[in-house]
Amino acid sequence: SIHFIDKLETPVMKDIIEGFLKFQSDAFPKRADLFKNLANQQNPRTLFISCSDSSLVPELVTQHEPGGALCYS
């Protein structure tokens, strides 16, 4: 709908889309093997439960690679 398209044109949505595209072009190719393996199997060894706002990035503060921890906030 038109309303949805208007929402995509906000500065916040543009930032999200640009971040996704940057991940796709820069970060993903560098770690393609990791993401390919995660697509086929995930076996996190840790469950990290937190009650926090968006300033806490569980994988960052626990120093886990993608797929290394199941994070629930």
CSV table of C-alpha atoms in Angstrom, one decimal:
chain,number,residue,atom,x,y,z
A,1,SER,CA,0.0,0.0,0.0
A,2,ILE,CA,1.0,3.6,-0.4
A,3,HIS,CA,1.2,4.0,3.4
A,4,PHE,CA,3.8,1.3,3.6
A,5,ILE,CA,5.9,2.8,0.9
A,6,ASP,CA,5.8,6.2,2.7
A,7,LYS,CA,7.2,4.5,5.8
A,8,LEU,CA,10.2,3.1,3.8
A,9,GLU,CA,11.2,6.6,2.9
A,10,THR,CA,11.9,7.8,6.5
A,11,PRO,CA,15.5,8.5,7.5
A,12,VAL,CA,15.4,5.6,10.0
A,13,MET,CA,14.3,3.1,7.4
A,14,LYS,CA,16.9,4.4,4.9
A,15,ASP,CA,19.6,3.8,7.6
A,16,ILE,CA,18.3,0.3,8.2
A,17,ILE,CA,18.3,-0.5,4.5
A,18,GLU,CA,21.8,1.0,3.9
A,19,GLY,CA,23.1,-1.0,6.9
A,20,PHE,CA,21.6,-4.2,5.4
A,21,LEU,CA,23.1,-3.5,2.0
A,22,LYS,CA,26.5,-2.7,3.6
A,23,PHE,CA,26.4,-6.0,5.5
A,24,GLN,CA,25.4,-7.8,2.2
A,25,SER,CA,28.3,-6.2,0.3
A,26,ASP,CA,31.1,-6.0,3.0
A,27,ALA,CA,30.5,-8.3,6.0
A,28,PHE,CA,28.7,-11.2,4.5
A,29,PRO,CA,31.3,-12.0,1.8
A,30,LYS,CA,34.2,-12.0,4.4
A,31,ARG,CA,32.3,-14.5,6.5
A,32,ALA,CA,30.4,-16.4,3.9
A,33,ASP,CA,31.5,-19.8,5.1
A,34,LEU,CA,30.3,-19.1,8.7
A,35,PHE,CA,26.9,-18.0,7.4
A,36,LYS,CA,26.6,-20.9,5.0
A,37,ASN,CA,27.3,-23.3,7.9
A,38,LEU,CA,24.8,-21.5,10.1
A,39,ALA,CA,22.1,-21.8,7.4
A,40,ASN,CA,22.5,-25.6,7.5
A,41,GLN,CA,23.0,-26.1,11.3
A,42,GLN,CA,23.0,-24.1,14.4
A,43,ASN,CA,24.2,-25.5,17.7
A,44,PRO,CA,24.6,-22.6,20.2
A,45,ARG,CA,26.4,-23.6,23.4
A,46,THR,CA,25.0,-20.8,25.4
A,47,LEU,CA,21.6,-19.3,26.3
A,48,PHE,CA,21.9,-15.6,27.2
A,49,ILE,CA,18.8,-14.1,28.7
A,50,SER,CA,18.7,-10.4,29.4
A,51,CYS,CA,16.4,-7.6,30.2
A,52,SER,CA,17.8,-4.6,28.6
A,53,ASP,CA,17.2,-1.8,26.1
A,54,SER,CA,18.6,-1.6,22.6
A,55,SER,CA,22.0,-0.4,23.9
A,56,LEU,CA,23.0,-3.9,24.9
A,57,VAL,CA,24.1,-6.1,22.0
A,58,PRO,CA,24.4,-9.6,23.6
A,59,GLU,CA,26.8,-11.0,21.0
A,60,LEU,CA,29.1,-8.0,21.5
A,61,VAL,CA,29.2,-8.0,25.3
A,62,THR,CA,29.6,-11.8,25.5
A,63,GLN,CA,32.1,-11.9,22.6
A,64,HIS,CA,30.2,-14.7,20.8
A,65,GLU,CA,30.3,-15.3,17.1
A,66,PRO,CA,27.0,-15.4,15.2
A,67,GLY,CA,25.3,-18.7,16.1
A,68,GLY,CA,27.4,-19.2,19.2
A,69,ALA,CA,24.7,-18.0,21.6
A,70,LEU,CA,21.0,-18.1,21.6
A,71,CYS,CA,20.1,-14.6,22.8
A,72,TYR,CA,16.8,-13.6,24.2
A,73,SER,CA,16.0,-10.1,25.5
